[in-house]
Short mmCIF file of C-alpha atoms in Angstrom, two decimals:
data_model
loop_
_atom_site.label_atom_id
_atom_site.label_comp_id
_atom_site.label_asym_id
_atom_site.label_seq_id
_atom_site.Cartn_x
_atom_site.Cartn_y
_atom_site.Cartn_z
CA MET A 7 59.12 -136.30 -23.89
CA GLY A 8 62.05 -137.79 -22.13
CA ALA A 9 64.92 -136.30 -24.07
CA GLY A 10 62.97 -134.08 -26.48
CA ARG A 11 61.09 -131.05 -26.05
CA ALA A 12 57.83 -129.51 -27.72
CA TRP A 13 56.04 -126.24 -27.37
CA ILE A 14 53.94 -123.75 -29.13
CA VAL A 15 54.71 -120.14 -30.44
CA GLU A 16 52.42 -117.41 -31.55
CA ASP A 17 52.53 -113.86 -32.43
CA ALA A 18 56.05 -113.36 -30.76
CA ALA A 19 59.16 -112.11 -32.80
CA LEU A 20 58.76 -111.51 -36.65
CA ALA A 21 62.28 -112.40 -37.33
CA LEU A 22 64.74 -115.20 -35.43
CA GLU A 23 68.16 -115.57 -36.45
CA ARG A 24 70.97 -118.08 -34.87
CA PRO A 25 74.49 -117.27 -35.97
CA ALA A 26 76.76 -120.54 -36.39
CA GLU A 27 78.52 -119.86 -33.29
CA ASN A 28 75.06 -120.44 -31.47
CA SER A 29 74.90 -124.27 -32.28
CA SER A 30 73.04 -126.99 -30.54
CA ASP A 31 72.97 -130.45 -30.81
CA THR A 32 69.30 -131.00 -31.66
CA LEU A 33 66.88 -131.29 -34.63
CA LYS A 34 63.78 -129.37 -34.54
CA LEU A 35 60.72 -129.72 -36.50
CA VAL A 36 58.80 -126.48 -37.41
CA LEU A 37 55.34 -126.84 -37.87
CA GLN A 38 53.78 -124.17 -39.64
CA SER A 39 50.01 -123.81 -37.79
CA ARG A 40 48.82 -120.78 -39.35
CA GLY A 41 50.20 -117.85 -40.91
CA ASN A 42 52.85 -117.81 -43.45
CA ALA A 43 56.89 -118.13 -42.84
CA ARG A 44 60.30 -117.84 -44.83
CA LEU A 45 63.44 -119.88 -44.00
CA LYS A 46 67.06 -119.59 -45.02
CA HIS A 47 68.64 -122.65 -43.57
CA ALA A 48 71.32 -125.81 -44.91
CA GLY A 49 71.66 -123.56 -48.20
CA GLN A 50 67.76 -123.20 -49.09
CA ARG A 51 64.99 -120.45 -48.74
CA VAL A 52 61.91 -122.06 -48.43
CA SER A 53 58.27 -120.73 -47.76
CA LEU A 54 55.81 -122.19 -45.36
CA GLY A 55 52.60 -122.20 -45.21
CA ALA A 56 49.93 -123.34 -42.95
CA GLY A 57 49.89 -127.30 -42.87
CA ASP A 58 53.69 -127.12 -44.01
CA LEU A 59 56.70 -127.97 -41.71
CA THR A 60 60.19 -128.19 -42.05
CA LEU A 61 63.44 -129.51 -40.27
CA VAL A 62 65.86 -127.34 -39.05
CA ASP A 63 69.19 -128.72 -37.55
CA GLY A 64 70.71 -127.08 -34.42
CA ARG A 65 74.32 -127.39 -35.84
CA LEU A 66 73.46 -124.73 -38.48
CA PRO A 67 73.06 -121.15 -38.96
CA PHE A 68 69.21 -120.06 -39.73
CA ARG A 69 66.90 -117.29 -40.44
CA LEU A 70 63.29 -117.10 -39.87
CA GLU A 71 61.43 -114.29 -41.15
CA LEU A 72 57.06 -114.73 -40.12
CA GLU A 73 53.93 -112.77 -40.88
CA PRO A 74 51.96 -111.29 -38.47
CA SER A 75 49.27 -113.56 -36.22
CA TYR A 76 51.14 -116.86 -36.91
CA ARG A 77 51.39 -119.65 -34.92
CA GLN A 78 54.40 -122.54 -34.81
CA SER A 79 54.00 -125.96 -33.06
CA LEU A 80 57.70 -126.89 -32.35
CA VAL A 81 59.49 -130.71 -31.55
CA GLU A 82 62.87 -130.58 -30.24
CA LEU A 83 64.68 -134.01 -30.47
CA PRO A 84 68.33 -134.83 -29.53
CA ARG A 85 70.06 -134.68 -33.38
CA SER A 86 72.51 -138.07 -32.24
CA LEU A 87 69.43 -139.94 -31.48
CA VAL A 88 67.41 -138.79 -34.87
CA SER A 89 70.78 -139.65 -36.62
CA ARG A 90 71.06 -143.14 -35.26
CA ARG A 91 67.34 -143.95 -36.32
CA HIS A 92 66.98 -141.81 -39.30
CA ARG A 93 70.17 -140.79 -40.60
CA TRP A 94 68.52 -140.03 -44.15
CA LEU A 95 66.64 -137.08 -42.42
CA LEU A 96 70.06 -135.01 -41.73
CA GLY A 97 70.50 -134.64 -45.83
CA ARG A 98 66.55 -132.97 -45.54
CA VAL A 99 67.07 -130.13 -43.25
CA GLY A 100 66.18 -126.91 -44.67
CA GLU A 101 63.49 -128.37 -46.98
CA ALA A 102 59.28 -127.76 -47.23
CA TRP A 103 57.39 -130.52 -46.29
CA SER A 104 54.15 -129.88 -48.23
CA ARG A 105 50.69 -130.20 -46.75
CA ALA A 106 49.87 -131.30 -50.29
CA GLU A 107 51.84 -134.47 -49.89
CA PRO A 108 50.04 -136.95 -47.97
CA ALA A 109 52.98 -138.27 -45.81
CA HIS A 110 53.64 -134.94 -44.81
CA ALA A 111 50.09 -134.01 -43.93
CA HIS A 112 49.96 -137.20 -41.45
CA LEU A 113 52.96 -136.57 -39.95
CA PHE A 114 52.06 -132.63 -39.71
CA GLU A 115 48.68 -133.66 -38.20
CA SER A 116 50.11 -136.13 -35.77
CA LEU A 117 52.73 -134.12 -34.31
CA GLU A 118 50.50 -130.97 -33.82
CA ALA A 119 47.84 -133.55 -31.76
CA ILE A 120 50.81 -134.61 -29.30
CA VAL A 121 51.77 -131.02 -28.73
CA LYS A 122 48.44 -129.84 -28.04
CA ARG A 123 47.54 -132.36 -25.20
CA LEU A 124 51.08 -132.55 -24.30
CA ALA A 125 50.77 -129.99 -21.29
CA GLY A 126 47.98 -131.82 -19.79
CA LEU A 127 49.90 -134.95 -19.68
CA SER A 128 52.13 -136.62 -16.58
CA GLU A 129 55.52 -136.45 -16.91
CA ALA A 130 55.45 -140.78 -17.25
CA GLN A 131 52.83 -140.61 -20.08
CA ARG A 132 54.92 -137.98 -22.00
CA ALA A 133 58.35 -140.14 -21.78
CA PRO A 134 57.00 -142.73 -24.19
CA LEU A 135 56.42 -140.26 -27.03
CA LEU A 136 59.53 -139.39 -28.10
CA GLU A 137 59.57 -143.04 -29.25
CA ALA A 138 56.30 -142.33 -30.94
CA VAL A 139 57.52 -139.15 -32.78
CA LEU A 140 60.30 -140.88 -34.40
CA SER A 141 58.37 -143.51 -35.56
CA LEU A 142 56.05 -140.85 -37.40
CA LEU A 143 59.44 -139.59 -39.14
CA ALA A 144 59.99 -143.20 -40.59
CA SER A 145 56.82 -143.06 -42.39
CA THR A 146 57.66 -139.79 -44.71
CA HIS A 147 60.49 -141.76 -45.89
CA GLU A 148 61.15 -143.50 -48.88
CA PRO A 149 63.96 -145.46 -50.04
CA ALA A 150 66.50 -144.17 -52.82
CA THR A 151 66.59 -144.95 -56.36
CA GLY A 152 68.08 -148.30 -56.44
CA GLU A 153 67.92 -148.84 -52.76
CA SER A 154 66.02 -151.88 -52.34
CA ARG A 155 63.64 -152.58 -49.42
CA SER A 156 65.75 -154.77 -47.78
CA GLU A 157 68.51 -152.17 -47.59
CA TRP A 158 66.31 -150.33 -45.91
CA ARG A 159 65.31 -152.28 -43.11
CA TYR A 160 68.85 -153.48 -42.78
CA ALA A 161 70.00 -150.06 -42.12
CA ARG A 162 67.29 -149.46 -39.82
CA ALA A 163 67.61 -152.43 -38.00
CA CYS A 164 71.22 -151.34 -37.34
CA ALA A 165 70.61 -148.05 -36.18
CA ASP A 166 68.60 -149.81 -33.72
CA LEU A 167 70.88 -152.25 -32.66
CA GLU A 168 73.56 -149.46 -32.42
CA ALA A 169 71.38 -147.40 -29.80
CA ASN A 170 70.08 -150.57 -27.88
CA LEU A 171 73.63 -152.42 -27.83
CA ALA A 172 74.21 -151.57 -24.06
CA ASN A 173 71.03 -153.06 -22.92
CA PRO A 174 71.42 -156.31 -21.51
CA ASP A 175 67.96 -157.27 -22.60
CA LEU A 176 69.00 -156.89 -26.35
CA THR A 177 67.89 -160.01 -28.68
CA ALA A 178 66.94 -160.77 -31.87
CA ALA A 179 63.42 -160.98 -30.79
CA LEU A 180 63.60 -157.22 -29.42
CA LEU A 181 65.13 -155.80 -32.35
CA ALA A 182 62.40 -157.52 -34.38
CA GLU A 183 59.76 -155.36 -31.74
CA LEU A 184 61.91 -152.09 -32.36
CA GLN A 185 61.40 -152.75 -36.10
CA THR A 186 57.86 -153.72 -35.92
CA THR A 187 58.73 -156.54 -38.31
CA SER A 188 59.06 -160.22 -37.55
CA ARG A 189 61.80 -161.96 -36.31
CA ARG A 190 62.08 -164.59 -39.06
CA HIS A 191 62.27 -161.43 -41.67
CA LEU A 192 64.85 -159.67 -40.00
CA ASP A 193 66.81 -162.79 -39.76
CA ALA A 194 66.44 -163.47 -43.16
CA ILE A 195 67.89 -159.99 -43.76
CA PHE A 196 70.92 -160.61 -41.67
CA SER A 197 71.40 -163.62 -43.27
CA LEU A 198 71.71 -162.35 -47.01
CA ARG A 199 74.61 -160.22 -45.41
CA GLY A 200 76.25 -163.62 -43.98
CA MET A 201 75.72 -162.65 -40.13
CA SER A 202 72.61 -163.51 -37.76
CA ILE A 203 71.52 -160.73 -35.42
CA GLU A 204 72.92 -162.25 -32.29
CA ARG A 205 76.41 -162.70 -33.67
CA ARG A 206 76.54 -158.76 -34.99
CA ILE A 207 75.11 -158.00 -31.35
CA TRP A 208 77.99 -159.26 -29.40
CA ASP A 209 80.63 -158.70 -32.13
CA LEU A 210 79.64 -154.88 -31.85
CA ARG A 211 79.83 -155.17 -28.40
CA LEU A 212 83.51 -156.67 -27.91
CA LEU A 213 84.36 -154.24 -30.20
CA ARG A 214 83.19 -151.23 -28.14
CA ILE A 215 84.91 -153.17 -24.93
CA ALA A 216 88.16 -153.03 -27.35
CA GLU A 217 87.96 -149.53 -27.84
CA GLN A 218 87.60 -148.82 -24.49
CA LEU A 219 90.47 -151.16 -22.99
CA VAL A 220 92.92 -149.10 -25.31
CA ASP A 221 91.08 -145.63 -24.12
CA PRO A 222 93.58 -143.95 -21.09
CA ARG A 223 90.10 -142.61 -19.78
CA HIS A 224 89.04 -146.41 -19.28
CA ALA A 225 92.49 -147.40 -17.93
CA GLN A 226 91.54 -148.20 -14.59
CA ARG A 227 87.95 -149.69 -14.80
CA PRO A 228 87.91 -153.56 -13.84
CA LEU A 229 87.42 -155.59 -16.66
CA ILE A 230 84.42 -157.09 -15.33
CA ASP A 231 82.92 -153.47 -15.04
CA LEU A 232 83.17 -152.90 -18.68
CA ALA A 233 81.83 -156.52 -19.35
CA LEU A 234 78.90 -156.21 -17.41
CA SER A 235 78.12 -152.64 -18.79
CA TRP A 236 78.00 -154.15 -22.42
CA GLY A 237 75.47 -156.48 -21.49
CA PHE A 238 77.67 -160.15 -20.61
CA ASN A 239 76.71 -161.51 -17.33
CA SER A 240 79.75 -163.61 -16.00
CA HIS A 241 83.56 -162.57 -16.37
CA ALA A 242 84.05 -166.36 -17.96
CA HIS A 243 81.82 -165.69 -20.35
CA PHE A 244 83.42 -162.27 -21.24
CA THR A 245 86.95 -163.57 -21.44
CA ARG A 246 86.16 -166.61 -23.56
CA ALA A 247 83.92 -164.47 -26.30
CA PHE A 248 86.77 -162.18 -26.06
CA ARG A 249 89.80 -164.49 -26.91
CA ARG A 250 87.73 -166.06 -29.46
CA LYS A 251 87.41 -162.84 -31.38
CA PHE A 252 90.90 -161.39 -30.70
CA GLY A 253 92.99 -164.28 -29.98
CA MET A 254 94.20 -163.34 -26.49
CA ALA A 255 92.93 -162.49 -23.34
CA PRO A 256 91.15 -159.07 -22.45
CA SER A 257 94.21 -158.40 -19.94
CA VAL A 258 96.67 -158.61 -22.22
CA PHE A 259 94.89 -157.02 -25.34
CA ARG A 260 94.91 -154.08 -22.68
CA THR A 261 98.24 -154.23 -22.10
CA ARG A 262 99.28 -154.31 -25.78
CA ALA A 263 96.80 -151.70 -26.50
CA VAL A 264 96.20 -152.71 -30.08
CA LEU A 265 92.73 -151.18 -31.32
CA PRO A 266 91.28 -153.97 -33.83
CA PRO A 267 90.29 -152.97 -37.32
CA LEU A 268 86.62 -152.13 -37.75
#
């Protein structure tokens, strides 16, 4: 599924263990399709029955014990991508997501259907399913006590903004589309925090360029190359915007190697 993977395991080993030194930069959704399992992970011990699921962090050790005649569907996702889009999920690894909870049951059924049909799809058909999985994960999130819907939406929008910052086509309209909400609603949420979406996009792009200007690894990289890689369409546009934000030309900034405050 693009940067993700999925597969089905049944009646293989009855115990799986991964030590801390064998870490990976992935998150794995484990769907207990048949039989029972016991998981020790992230300081928790949970039992999984048919229809339950859990999330395993590739950076942490785990031990999984399985009863005979089991089947699991596994969905592996890049940890960095999930962290940008749904950082709250990192606090839920090792939990048992019970099939008794409607949101969990919906997630389980939808993911299992995707995994079962995946092998019959072409590569081009499989790639967009990663985005579908990420959207399904969002449906399980309940804002924490004291967290308003507006704060939750703002956090999600900022995560999508960061993830798509290098896309030259990123606009307020595209961000609203990624959030499956209206441009007007998203504008209002950013306005409450004293900024516009477009201003936030360009400010962050300028900050990323400033970080690269003081990074020795980019010392020989042409300014126009940096500008184009972060969505600017001309050297003049980039230079004017950079000077307005940092009070000096990017070439001078690079010479002085002064990183701006975040």
